[in-house]
PDB file of C-alpha atoms and ligand atoms in Angstrom:
ATOM      1  CA  UNK A   1     -44.987 -29.644 101.372  1.00 72.00           C
ATOM      2  CA  UNK A   2     -43.755 -28.003 104.574  1.00 74.00           C
ATOM      3  CA  UNK A   3     -45.818 -24.947 105.582  1.00 80.00           C
ATOM      4  CA  UNK A   4     -42.868 -22.567 105.293  1.00 80.00           C
ATOM      5  CA  UNK A   5     -42.973 -23.082 101.497  1.00 84.00           C
ATOM      6  CA  UNK A   6     -46.747 -22.837 101.252  1.00 85.00           C
ATOM      7  CA  UNK A   7     -47.881 -20.353 103.906  1.00 87.00           C
ATOM      8  CA  UNK A   8     -50.549 -21.197 106.484  1.00 93.00           C
ATOM      9  CA  UNK A   9     -53.983 -22.320 105.436  1.00 96.00           C
ATOM     10  CA  UNK A  10     -56.280 -19.393 104.731  1.00 95.00           C
ATOM     11  CA  UNK A  11     -60.045 -19.653 105.149  1.00 98.00           C
ATOM     12  CA  UNK A  12     -61.745 -17.206 102.792  1.00 97.00           C
ATOM     13  CA  UNK A  13     -65.321 -16.137 103.524  1.00 98.00           C
ATOM     14  CA  UNK A  14     -67.255 -14.721 100.599  1.00 97.00           C
ATOM     15  CA  UNK A  15     -70.853 -13.801 100.003  1.00 98.00           C
ATOM     16  CA  UNK A  16     -72.293 -14.263  96.525  1.00 98.00           C
ATOM     17  CA  UNK A  17     -75.630 -12.849  95.429  1.00 98.00           C
ATOM     18  CA  UNK A  18     -77.655 -15.155  93.184  1.00 98.00           C
ATOM     19  CA  UNK A  19     -80.575 -13.892  91.102  1.00 97.00           C
ATOM     20  CA  UNK A  20     -83.803 -15.896  91.556  1.00 97.00           C
ATOM     21  CA  UNK A  21     -82.354 -17.936  94.435  1.00 98.00           C
ATOM     22  CA  UNK A  22     -85.305 -19.587  96.193  1.00 97.00           C
ATOM     23  CA  UNK A  23     -86.033 -17.908  99.538  1.00 97.00           C
ATOM     24  CA  UNK A  24     -85.518 -21.207 101.345  1.00 97.00           C
ATOM     25  CA  UNK A  25     -81.901 -21.252 100.076  1.00 98.00           C
ATOM     26  CA  UNK A  26     -81.038 -17.714 101.186  1.00 98.00           C
ATOM     27  CA  UNK A  27     -77.978 -18.052 103.446  1.00 98.00           C
ATOM     28  CA  UNK A  28     -76.936 -21.449 102.035  1.00 98.00           C
ATOM     29  CA  UNK A  29     -73.346 -22.212 102.984  1.00 98.00           C
ATOM     30  CA  UNK A  30     -71.016 -24.012 100.576  1.00 98.00           C
ATOM     31  CA  UNK A  31     -67.438 -25.074 101.304  1.00 98.00           C
ATOM     32  CA  UNK A  32     -65.068 -25.255  98.327  1.00 98.00           C
ATOM     33  CA  UNK A  33     -61.703 -27.046  98.213  1.00 98.00           C
ATOM     34  CA  UNK A  34     -59.506 -27.803  95.224  1.00 98.00           C
ATOM     35  CA  UNK A  35     -56.164 -29.066  93.911  1.00 97.00           C
ATOM     36  CA  UNK A  36     -55.077 -31.405  96.686  1.00 97.00           C
ATOM     37  CA  UNK A  37     -52.208 -32.994  94.715  1.00 96.00           C
ATOM     38  CA  UNK A  38     -52.033 -35.680  97.397  1.00 97.00           C
ATOM     39  CA  UNK A  39     -48.866 -37.459  96.343  1.00 94.00           C
ATOM     40  CA  UNK A  40     -46.728 -37.406  99.478  1.00 93.00           C
ATOM     41  CA  UNK A  41     -44.895 -34.311  98.295  1.00 92.00           C
ATOM     42  CA  UNK A  42     -47.232 -31.442  97.519  1.00 94.00           C
ATOM     43  CA  UNK A  43     -49.688 -31.570 100.419  1.00 96.00           C
ATOM     44  CA  UNK A  44     -48.804 -32.256 104.048  1.00 95.00           C
ATOM     45  CA  UNK A  45     -51.030 -34.423 106.247  1.00 96.00           C
ATOM     46  CA  UNK A  46     -51.166 -31.516 108.696  1.00 96.00           C
ATOM     47  CA  UNK A  47     -52.529 -29.068 106.115  1.00 97.00           C
ATOM     48  CA  UNK A  48     -55.048 -31.609 104.850  1.00 98.00           C
ATOM     49  CA  UNK A  49     -56.260 -32.281 108.407  1.00 98.00           C
ATOM     50  CA  UNK A  50     -56.600 -28.521 109.013  1.00 98.00           C
ATOM     51  CA  UNK A  51     -58.563 -28.063 105.785  1.00 98.00           C
ATOM     52  CA  UNK A  52     -60.955 -30.888 106.699  1.00 98.00           C
ATOM     53  CA  UNK A  53     -61.358 -29.529 110.244  1.00 98.00           C
ATOM     54  CA  UNK A  54     -62.097 -26.010 108.934  1.00 98.00           C
ATOM     55  CA  UNK A  55     -64.612 -27.385 106.445  1.00 98.00           C
ATOM     56  CA  UNK A  56     -66.432 -29.295 109.158  1.00 98.00           C
ATOM     57  CA  UNK A  57     -66.346 -26.340 111.517  1.00 98.00           C
ATOM     58  CA  UNK A  58     -68.194 -24.271 108.897  1.00 98.00           C
ATOM     59  CA  UNK A  59     -71.212 -26.612 109.213  1.00 98.00           C
ATOM     60  CA  UNK A  60     -71.785 -26.340 105.486  1.00 98.00           C
ATOM     61  CA  UNK A  61     -74.936 -27.220 103.642  1.00 98.00           C
ATOM     62  CA  UNK A  62     -72.807 -28.599 100.810  1.00 98.00           C
ATOM     63  CA  UNK A  63     -69.112 -29.317 100.229  1.00 98.00           C
ATOM     64  CA  UNK A  64     -67.733 -29.177  96.686  1.00 98.00           C
ATOM     65  CA  UNK A  65     -64.311 -30.263  95.414  1.00 98.00           C
ATOM     66  CA  UNK A  66     -62.983 -29.030  92.076  1.00 98.00           C
ATOM     67  CA  UNK A  67     -60.355 -31.581  91.088  1.00 98.00           C
ATOM     68  CA  UNK A  68     -56.671 -32.517  91.027  1.00 97.00           C
ATOM     69  CA  UNK A  69     -56.861 -34.940  93.951  1.00 98.00           C
ATOM     70  CA  UNK A  70     -53.610 -36.562  92.819  1.00 97.00           C
ATOM     71  CA  UNK A  71     -50.706 -35.464  90.620  1.00 95.00           C
ATOM     72  CA  UNK A  72     -49.962 -38.337  88.240  1.00 93.00           C
ATOM     73  CA  UNK A  73     -49.962 -41.844  89.804  1.00 96.00           C
ATOM     74  CA  UNK A  74     -53.572 -42.466  90.950  1.00 97.00           C
ATOM     75  CA  UNK A  75     -52.602 -44.840  93.804  1.00 97.00           C
ATOM     76  CA  UNK A  76     -52.652 -42.169  96.580  1.00 98.00           C
ATOM     77  CA  UNK A  77     -56.339 -41.432  95.892  1.00 98.00           C
ATOM     78  CA  UNK A  78     -57.297 -44.374  98.124  1.00 98.00           C
ATOM     79  CA  UNK A  79     -55.486 -42.846 101.102  1.00 98.00           C
ATOM     80  CA  UNK A  80     -56.898 -39.410 100.318  1.00 98.00           C
ATOM     81  CA  UNK A  81     -60.433 -40.834 100.092  1.00 98.00           C
ATOM     82  CA  UNK A  82     -60.028 -42.196 103.641  1.00 98.00           C
ATOM     83  CA  UNK A  83     -59.180 -38.670 104.816  1.00 98.00           C
ATOM     84  CA  UNK A  84     -62.031 -37.043 102.845  1.00 98.00           C
ATOM     85  CA  UNK A  85     -64.455 -39.550 104.340  1.00 98.00           C
ATOM     86  CA  UNK A  86     -64.435 -37.314 107.428  1.00 98.00           C
ATOM     87  CA  UNK A  87     -65.956 -34.350 105.574  1.00 98.00           C
ATOM     88  CA  UNK A  88     -69.359 -33.473 106.976  1.00 98.00           C
ATOM     89  CA  UNK A  89     -72.123 -31.475 105.335  1.00 98.00           C
ATOM     90  CA  UNK A  90     -75.896 -31.518 105.448  1.00 98.00           C
ATOM     91  CA  UNK A  91     -76.441 -32.289 101.752  1.00 98.00           C
ATOM     92  CA  UNK A  92     -73.291 -34.241 100.965  1.00 98.00           C
ATOM     93  CA  UNK A  93     -70.037 -33.824  99.055  1.00 98.00           C
ATOM     94  CA  UNK A  94     -69.899 -33.339  95.267  1.00 98.00           C
ATOM     95  CA  UNK A  95     -66.823 -33.293  93.059  1.00 98.00           C
ATOM     96  CA  UNK A  96     -65.476 -32.837  89.551  1.00 98.00           C
ATOM     97  CA  UNK A  97     -62.161 -34.118  88.211  1.00 98.00           C
ATOM     98  CA  UNK A  98     -59.130 -32.099  87.137  1.00 97.00           C
ATOM     99  CA  UNK A  99     -56.502 -32.644  84.458  1.00 96.00           C
ATOM    100  CA  UNK A 100     -54.234 -34.552  86.866  1.00 96.00           C
ATOM    101  CA  UNK A 101     -57.055 -36.981  87.677  1.00 98.00           C
ATOM    102  CA  UNK A 102     -57.129 -38.168  84.074  1.00 97.00           C
ATOM    103  CA  UNK A 103     -53.353 -38.292  83.562  1.00 94.00           C
ATOM    104  CA  UNK A 104     -53.236 -42.029  82.889  1.00 95.00           C
ATOM    105  CA  UNK A 105     -55.850 -44.084  81.058  1.00 92.00           C
ATOM    106  CA  UNK A 106     -57.054 -45.768  84.264  1.00 96.00           C
ATOM    107  CA  UNK A 107     -56.888 -42.631  86.435  1.00 97.00           C
ATOM    108  CA  UNK A 108     -60.413 -41.356  85.815  1.00 98.00           C
ATOM    109  CA  UNK A 109     -62.118 -44.577  86.873  1.00 98.00           C
ATOM    110  CA  UNK A 110     -59.775 -45.184  89.820  1.00 98.00           C
ATOM    111  CA  UNK A 111     -60.241 -41.660  91.200  1.00 98.00           C
ATOM    112  CA  UNK A 112     -64.010 -41.775  90.631  1.00 98.00           C
ATOM    113  CA  UNK A 113     -64.325 -45.174  92.323  1.00 98.00           C
ATOM    114  CA  UNK A 114     -62.238 -44.154  95.336  1.00 98.00           C
ATOM    115  CA  UNK A 115     -64.231 -40.945  95.885  1.00 98.00           C
ATOM    116  CA  UNK A 116     -67.565 -42.720  95.342  1.00 98.00           C
ATOM    117  CA  UNK A 117     -66.571 -45.350  97.929  1.00 98.00           C
ATOM    118  CA  UNK A 118     -66.657 -42.626 100.598  1.00 98.00           C
ATOM    119  CA  UNK A 119     -69.942 -41.147  99.326  1.00 98.00           C
ATOM    120  CA  UNK A 120     -68.417 -38.295  97.346  1.00 98.00           C
ATOM    121  CA  UNK A 121     -70.456 -37.956  94.177  1.00 98.00           C
ATOM    122  CA  UNK A 122     -68.328 -37.275  91.108  1.00 98.00           C
ATOM    123  CA  UNK A 123     -70.100 -35.343  88.339  1.00 98.00           C
ATOM    124  CA  UNK A 124     -68.882 -35.687  84.746  1.00 98.00           C
ATOM    125  CA  UNK A 125     -71.167 -33.689  82.438  1.00 98.00           C
ATOM    126  CA  UNK A 126     -73.987 -34.298  84.884  1.00 98.00           C
ATOM    127  CA  UNK A 127     -76.608 -32.394  86.827  1.00 98.00           C
ATOM    128  CA  UNK A 128     -77.416 -33.122  90.465  1.00 98.00           C
ATOM    129  CA  UNK A 129     -80.107 -31.627  92.667  1.00 98.00           C
ATOM    130  CA  UNK A 130     -78.833 -31.545  96.262  1.00 98.00           C
ATOM    131  CA  UNK A 131     -80.732 -28.259  96.804  1.00 98.00           C
ATOM    132  CA  UNK A 132     -83.886 -29.386  94.993  1.00 98.00           C
ATOM    133  CA  UNK A 133     -85.184 -28.781  91.488  1.00 97.00           C
ATOM    134  CA  UNK A 134     -84.984 -24.965  91.695  1.00 97.00           C
ATOM    135  CA  UNK A 135     -81.199 -24.771  92.093  1.00 98.00           C
ATOM    136  CA  UNK A 136     -79.334 -27.449  90.113  1.00 98.00           C
ATOM    137  CA  UNK A 137     -75.658 -28.276  90.493  1.00 98.00           C
ATOM    138  CA  UNK A 138     -73.804 -28.928  87.224  1.00 98.00           C
ATOM    139  CA  UNK A 139     -70.473 -30.773  87.195  1.00 98.00           C
ATOM    140  CA  UNK A 140     -68.531 -30.643  83.932  1.00 98.00           C
ATOM    141  CA  UNK A 141     -66.006 -33.072  82.475  1.00 98.00           C
ATOM    142  CA  UNK A 142     -62.387 -31.901  82.675  1.00 98.00           C
ATOM    143  CA  UNK A 143     -61.691 -29.203  80.072  1.00 97.00           C
ATOM    144  CA  UNK A 144     -58.649 -31.051  78.664  1.00 95.00           C
ATOM    145  CA  UNK A 145     -60.490 -34.340  78.274  1.00 97.00           C
ATOM    146  CA  UNK A 146     -62.094 -35.315  74.990  1.00 96.00           C
ATOM    147  CA  UNK A 147     -65.424 -35.461  76.784  1.00 97.00           C
ATOM    148  CA  UNK A 148     -65.621 -31.801  77.773  1.00 97.00           C
ATOM    149  CA  UNK A 149     -68.976 -30.859  76.309  1.00 96.00           C
ATOM    150  CA  UNK A 150     -71.188 -28.482  78.277  1.00 98.00           C
ATOM    151  CA  UNK A 151     -73.822 -28.179  75.521  1.00 98.00           C
ATOM    152  CA  UNK A 152     -76.224 -31.029  76.458  1.00 98.00           C
ATOM    153  CA  UNK A 153     -76.252 -30.292  80.188  1.00 98.00           C
ATOM    154  CA  UNK A 154     -76.416 -26.520  79.923  1.00 98.00           C
ATOM    155  CA  UNK A 155     -79.102 -26.584  77.246  1.00 97.00           C
ATOM    156  CA  UNK A 156     -81.241 -28.961  79.261  1.00 98.00           C
ATOM    157  CA  UNK A 157     -81.668 -26.346  82.002  1.00 98.00           C
ATOM    158  CA  UNK A 158     -84.429 -23.746  81.913  1.00 97.00           C
ATOM    159  CA  UNK A 159     -82.852 -20.282  81.799  1.00 96.00           C
ATOM    160  CA  UNK A 160     -85.226 -18.985  84.463  1.00 97.00           C
ATOM    161  CA  UNK A 161     -83.628 -21.322  87.037  1.00 97.00           C
ATOM    162  CA  UNK A 162     -80.376 -20.323  88.792  1.00 98.00           C
ATOM    163  CA  UNK A 163     -77.575 -22.863  88.805  1.00 98.00           C
ATOM    164  CA  UNK A 164     -74.151 -23.622  90.247  1.00 98.00           C
ATOM    165  CA  UNK A 165     -71.432 -25.014  87.950  1.00 98.00           C
ATOM    166  CA  UNK A 166     -68.298 -26.947  88.960  1.00 98.00           C
ATOM    167  CA  UNK A 167     -65.479 -26.920  86.410  1.00 98.00           C
ATOM    168  CA  UNK A 168     -61.830 -27.529  87.322  1.00 97.00           C
ATOM    169  CA  UNK A 169     -60.265 -25.139  84.812  1.00 95.00           C
ATOM    170  CA  UNK A 170     -61.510 -21.514  85.003  1.00 95.00           C
ATOM    171  CA  UNK A 171     -60.784 -21.052  81.297  1.00 93.00           C
ATOM    172  CA  UNK A 172     -64.151 -22.728  80.688  1.00 96.00           C
ATOM    173  CA  UNK A 173     -65.854 -19.556  81.974  1.00 96.00           C
ATOM    174  CA  UNK A 174     -65.262 -18.041  78.555  1.00 95.00           C
ATOM    175  CA  UNK A 175     -67.107 -20.891  76.831  1.00 96.00           C
ATOM    176  CA  UNK A 176     -69.844 -20.931  79.468  1.00 98.00           C
ATOM    177  CA  UNK A 177     -70.578 -17.246  78.879  1.00 97.00           C
ATOM    178  CA  UNK A 178     -73.195 -18.254  76.336  1.00 97.00           C
ATOM    179  CA  UNK A 179     -75.314 -19.838  79.079  1.00 98.00           C
ATOM    180  CA  UNK A 180     -76.602 -18.677  82.420  1.00 98.00           C
ATOM    181  CA  UNK A 181     -74.049 -19.525  85.135  1.00 98.00           C
ATOM    182  CA  UNK A 182     -74.954 -17.861  88.412  1.00 98.00           C
ATOM    183  CA  UNK A 183     -71.779 -19.111  90.037  1.00 98.00           C
ATOM    184  CA  UNK A 184     -68.963 -21.191  88.564  1.00 98.00           C
ATOM    185  CA  UNK A 185     -66.499 -22.725  91.027  1.00 98.00           C
ATOM    186  CA  UNK A 186     -63.012 -23.622  89.792  1.00 97.00           C
ATOM    187  CA  UNK A 187     -59.418 -24.262  90.858  1.00 96.00           C
ATOM    188  CA  UNK A 188     -56.469 -25.351  88.666  1.00 93.00           C
ATOM    189  CA  UNK A 189     -54.385 -22.162  88.843  1.00 91.00           C
ATOM    190  CA  UNK A 190     -53.135 -22.568  92.454  1.00 91.00           C
ATOM    191  CA  UNK A 191     -53.709 -18.812  92.581  1.00 90.00           C
ATOM    192  CA  UNK A 192     -50.585 -18.372  90.477  1.00 84.00           C
ATOM    193  CA  UNK A 193     -48.625 -19.498  93.594  1.00 75.00           C
ATOM    194  CA  UNK A 194     -46.541 -16.312  93.564  1.00 62.00           C
ATOM    195  CA  UNK A 195     -48.552 -13.150  94.145  1.00 57.00           C
ATOM    196  CA  UNK A 196     -46.279 -10.370  95.334  1.00 50.00           C
ATOM    197  CA  UNK A 197     -48.184  -7.364  96.669  1.00 50.00           C
ATOM    198  CA  UNK A 198     -47.931  -4.107  94.658  1.00 45.00           C
ATOM    199  CA  UNK A 199     -46.520  -6.070  91.728  1.00 46.00           C
ATOM    200  CA  UNK A 200     -48.939  -7.765  89.351  1.00 47.00           C
ATOM    201  CA  UNK A 201     -49.077 -11.463  90.248  1.00 52.00           C
ATOM    202  CA  UNK A 202     -46.190 -12.919  88.326  1.00 55.00           C
ATOM    203  CA  UNK A 203     -48.261 -15.399  86.439  1.00 53.00           C
ATOM    204  CA  UNK A 204     -49.971 -12.507  84.675  1.00 57.00           C
ATOM    205  CA  UNK A 205     -46.712 -12.329  82.780  1.00 60.00           C
ATOM    206  CA  UNK A 206     -47.561 -15.647  81.149  1.00 60.00           C
ATOM    207  CA  UNK A 207     -47.464 -14.150  77.664  1.00 59.00           C
ATOM    208  CA  UNK A 208     -43.807 -13.163  78.179  1.00 66.00           C
ATOM    209  CA  UNK A 209     -43.038 -16.553  79.726  1.00 67.00           C
ATOM    210  CA  UNK A 210     -44.267 -18.161  76.545  1.00 67.00           C
ATOM    211  CA  UNK A 211     -41.956 -16.039  74.364  1.00 70.00           C
ATOM    212  CA  UNK A 212     -38.904 -16.468  76.634  1.00 76.00           C
ATOM    213  CA  UNK A 213     -39.529 -20.209  76.974  1.00 74.00           C
ATOM    214  CA  UNK A 214     -39.315 -20.696  73.217  1.00 74.00           C
ATOM    215  CA  UNK A 215     -35.796 -19.219  73.279  1.00 76.00           C
ATOM    216  CA  UNK A 216     -34.537 -21.666  75.928  1.00 82.00           C
ATOM    217  CA  UNK A 217     -33.341 -25.111  74.796  1.00 79.00           C
ATOM    218  CA  UNK A 218     -35.766 -27.875  75.919  1.00 77.00           C
ATOM    219  CA  UNK A 219     -33.121 -29.672  78.016  1.00 76.00           C
ATOM    220  CA  UNK A 220     -32.502 -26.451  80.013  1.00 79.00           C
ATOM    221  CA  UNK A 221     -36.221 -25.592  80.448  1.00 76.00           C
ATOM    222  CA  UNK A 222     -36.734 -28.813  82.395  1.00 69.00           C
ATOM    223  CA  UNK A 223     -34.599 -27.455  85.235  1.00 72.00           C
ATOM    224  CA  UNK A 224     -35.976 -23.931  85.400  1.00 74.00           C
ATOM    225  CA  UNK A 225     -38.986 -23.017  87.578  1.00 68.00           C
ATOM    226  CA  UNK A 226     -42.093 -22.076  85.550  1.00 62.00           C
ATOM    227  CA  UNK A 227     -40.387 -22.975  82.268  1.00 67.00           C
ATOM    228  CA  UNK A 228     -41.285 -26.649  81.980  1.00 64.00           C
ATOM    229  CA  UNK A 229     -44.690 -25.896  80.502  1.00 64.00           C
ATOM    230  CA  UNK A 230     -46.084 -23.090  78.431  1.00 61.00           C
ATOM    231  CA  UNK A 231     -48.116 -21.049  80.939  1.00 58.00           C
ATOM    232  CA  UNK A 232     -50.328 -19.697  78.178  1.00 55.00           C
ATOM    233  CA  UNK A 233     -51.368 -23.236  77.361  1.00 56.00           C
ATOM    234  CA  UNK A 234     -51.867 -24.088  81.032  1.00 56.00           C
ATOM    235  CA  UNK A 235     -54.477 -21.393  81.575  1.00 55.00           C
ATOM    236  CA  UNK A 236     -55.771 -19.054  78.895  1.00 57.00           C
ATOM    237  CA  UNK A 237     -57.009 -16.335  81.247  1.00 68.00           C
ATOM    238  CA  UNK A 238     -54.547 -15.644  84.032  1.00 69.00           C
ATOM    239  CA  UNK A 239     -56.586 -12.665  85.148  1.00 76.00           C
ATOM    240  CA  UNK A 240     -58.981 -15.253  86.599  1.00 85.00           C
ATOM    241  CA  UNK A 241     -56.195 -16.721  88.720  1.00 88.00           C
ATOM    242  CA  UNK A 242     -58.009 -16.458  92.021  1.00 92.00           C
ATOM    243  CA  UNK A 243     -60.995 -14.820  93.650  1.00 95.00           C
ATOM    244  CA  UNK A 244     -64.411 -13.708  92.464  1.00 96.00           C
ATOM    245  CA  UNK A 245     -64.938 -12.385  88.931  1.00 95.00           C
ATOM    246  CA  UNK A 246     -67.896 -11.077  87.002  1.00 96.00           C
ATOM    247  CA  UNK A 247     -67.871 -12.433  83.446  1.00 94.00           C
ATOM    248  CA  UNK A 248     -70.699 -10.792  81.563  1.00 94.00           C
ATOM    249  CA  UNK A 249     -73.755 -11.787  83.593  1.00 95.00           C
ATOM    250  CA  UNK A 250     -71.996 -14.857  85.012  1.00 98.00           C
ATOM    251  CA  UNK A 251     -69.881 -15.125  88.152  1.00 98.00           C
ATOM    252  CA  UNK A 252     -66.716 -17.169  88.643  1.00 97.00           C
ATOM    253  CA  UNK A 253     -64.843 -17.974  91.842  1.00 97.00           C
ATOM    254  CA  UNK A 254     -61.351 -19.493  91.594  1.00 96.00           C
ATOM    255  CA  UNK A 255     -59.949 -21.250  94.657  1.00 97.00           C
ATOM    256  CA  UNK A 256     -56.146 -21.197  95.168  1.00 96.00           C
ATOM    257  CA  UNK A 257     -56.044 -24.896  96.006  1.00 96.00           C
ATOM    258  CA  UNK A 258     -54.367 -26.808  98.830  1.00 97.00           C
ATOM    259  CA  UNK A 259     -51.421 -28.548  97.155  1.00 95.00           C
ATOM    260  CA  UNK A 260     -48.276 -26.679  96.162  1.00 92.00           C
ATOM    261  CA  UNK A 261     -45.745 -27.145  93.385  1.00 87.00           C
ATOM    262  CA  UNK A 262     -42.069 -26.248  93.784  1.00 85.00           C
ATOM    263  CA  UNK A 263     -40.713 -23.658  94.444  1.00 84.00           C
ATOM    264  CA  UNK A 264     -43.653 -22.868  96.755  1.00 87.00           C
ATOM    265  CA  UNK A 265     -46.172 -20.131  97.371  1.00 89.00           C
ATOM    266  CA  UNK A 266     -45.480 -16.475  98.073  1.00 85.00           C
ATOM    267  CA  UNK A 267     -48.355 -14.364  99.400  1.00 85.00           C
ATOM    268  CA  UNK A 268     -50.659 -16.968  97.929  1.00 89.00           C
ATOM    269  CA  UNK A 269     -51.656 -19.305 100.780  1.00 93.00           C
ATOM    270  CA  UNK A 270     -53.556 -22.562 100.359  1.00 96.00           C
ATOM    271  CA  UNK A 271     -57.264 -22.000 100.655  1.00 97.00           C
ATOM    272  CA  UNK A 272     -60.558 -23.306 101.941  1.00 98.00           C
ATOM    273  CA  UNK A 273     -63.449 -21.149 100.737  1.00 98.00           C
ATOM    274  CA  UNK A 274     -66.672 -20.704 102.661  1.00 98.00           C
ATOM    275  CA  UNK A 275     -69.327 -19.264 100.381  1.00 98.00           C
ATOM    276  CA  UNK A 276     -72.637 -17.879 101.597  1.00 98.00           C
ATOM    277  CA  UNK A 277     -75.316 -17.510  98.942  1.00 98.00           C
ATOM    278  CA  UNK A 278     -77.786 -14.675  99.213  1.00 98.00           C
ATOM    279  CA  UNK A 279     -80.793 -13.647  97.157  1.00 96.00           C
ATOM    280  CA  UNK A 280     -79.905 -10.927  94.700  1.00 92.00           C
ATOM    281  CA  UNK A 281     -82.089  -7.883  95.175  1.00 80.00           C
ATOM    282  CA  UNK A 282     -83.017  -6.009  92.053  1.00 67.00           C
ATOM    283  CA  UNK A 283     -85.017  -3.289  93.786  1.00 49.00           C
ATOM    284  CA  UNK A 284     -85.426  -0.970  90.822  1.00 46.00           C
ATOM    285  CA  UNK A 285     -86.655  -3.518  88.379  1.00 44.00           C
ATOM    286  CA  UNK A 286     -88.043  -6.156  90.728  1.00 50.00           C
ATOM    287  CA  UNK A 287     -87.024  -8.616  88.040  1.00 58.00           C
ATOM    288  CA  UNK A 288     -84.448 -11.267  87.338  1.00 59.00           C
ATOM    289  CA  UNK A 289     -81.293 -10.358  85.434  1.00 62.00           C
ATOM    290  CA  UNK A 290     -81.960 -13.388  83.298  1.00 65.00           C
ATOM    291  CA  UNK A 291     -84.848 -13.290  80.833  1.00 56.00           C
ATOM    292  CA  UNK A 292     -87.156 -16.308  80.871  1.00 49.00           C
ATOM    293  CA  UNK A 293     -86.526 -17.247  77.263  1.00 35.00           C
ATOM    294  CA  UNK A 294     -83.718 -19.672  76.506  1.00 36.00           C
ATOM    295  CA  UNK A 295     -80.823 -18.310  74.480  1.00 34.00           C
TER     296      UNK A 295
HETATM  297 FE1  FE2 O 301     -53.676 -28.430  90.234  1.00 92.27          FE
END
C-alpha cells in the first residue's frame, strides 16, 4: 500500500525490565516485526526494504516475527522469504504464525517451509533456547487454530526462570496470566489502524461496532469499512491494541504491524520495534517478583 495511506515507517525503541534476567543478557537487543500481509496490495516493497534495513541497522541479538506473513493465498510467502533472508542478527530469527498463515489447509506447512528455507525458525507450541537455558523463548500455536494449547509448554518451564513468549494474538495474554510471562510479544491488531489523538482510538469502540453491525444487512456490511467482521470477535481486548502493557505480573508488547488494510492508517504508522532488555532491580526486597514454587 502506498505510504500516503499508511504513514511512514516508525521505529519504536523500548526498554523492558525483566526480573531474574541473567547478568550476561542485560542489554540484550531484540527486533520485533509483525503482520506483513505480503500479498502485493497491503505492503509495499519500499516499506518492506526499509523495515529490513532498520532491523539490520539495530544490530540485534535476536529478531522475532509474530505472524501474518501473507493474507490468504500462501503463494507470496516464497517471495517474502527471499526478502526476509536478508535479516541479520547474532542469534538468528524466530517466528510464530498468525491467523492468516493458516487460512487454507496447506497454508501452515507452506509458510513454515518457506520461512525455514531461509533459516527462520518457526515455533508452534515449542520452546527454543537462543539465549541459553536461563532465558527460554516460547512460541505458541496461533490462537484461532485447534492446536493452541499453552499448557504443556508453559508448565514444563521452571517458574524461577524468566521467559519470552511469542503469540500472534494479544488476546492470549489473558489466558497466559496464570503462568509467568516476563514479556509476551504480539501483533494482530495493526494498532487499530486509526488512532486519532485526543479521541480514544476508534477500535476501542468495538463493542458498539458489534451492536451496529448486527443491524446492517449482511450484503451491505460487505461494502462498509470495519463492518465486514465483528471487531469483538477479532480481538477480545482492544485496550491491548498497541504498546506495552502490564497484565498482572506479566508484560505484553503489541506491535502495530507493517501491512495495512483499506482504508489505511491514521496516526498509526507501521512499526519496527527495537526492544532492549534490562535486569529488573528490586532494591527493597532484593528478591524476584516470581516465587520459586510452580503455580
Ligand atoms: Fe494481521
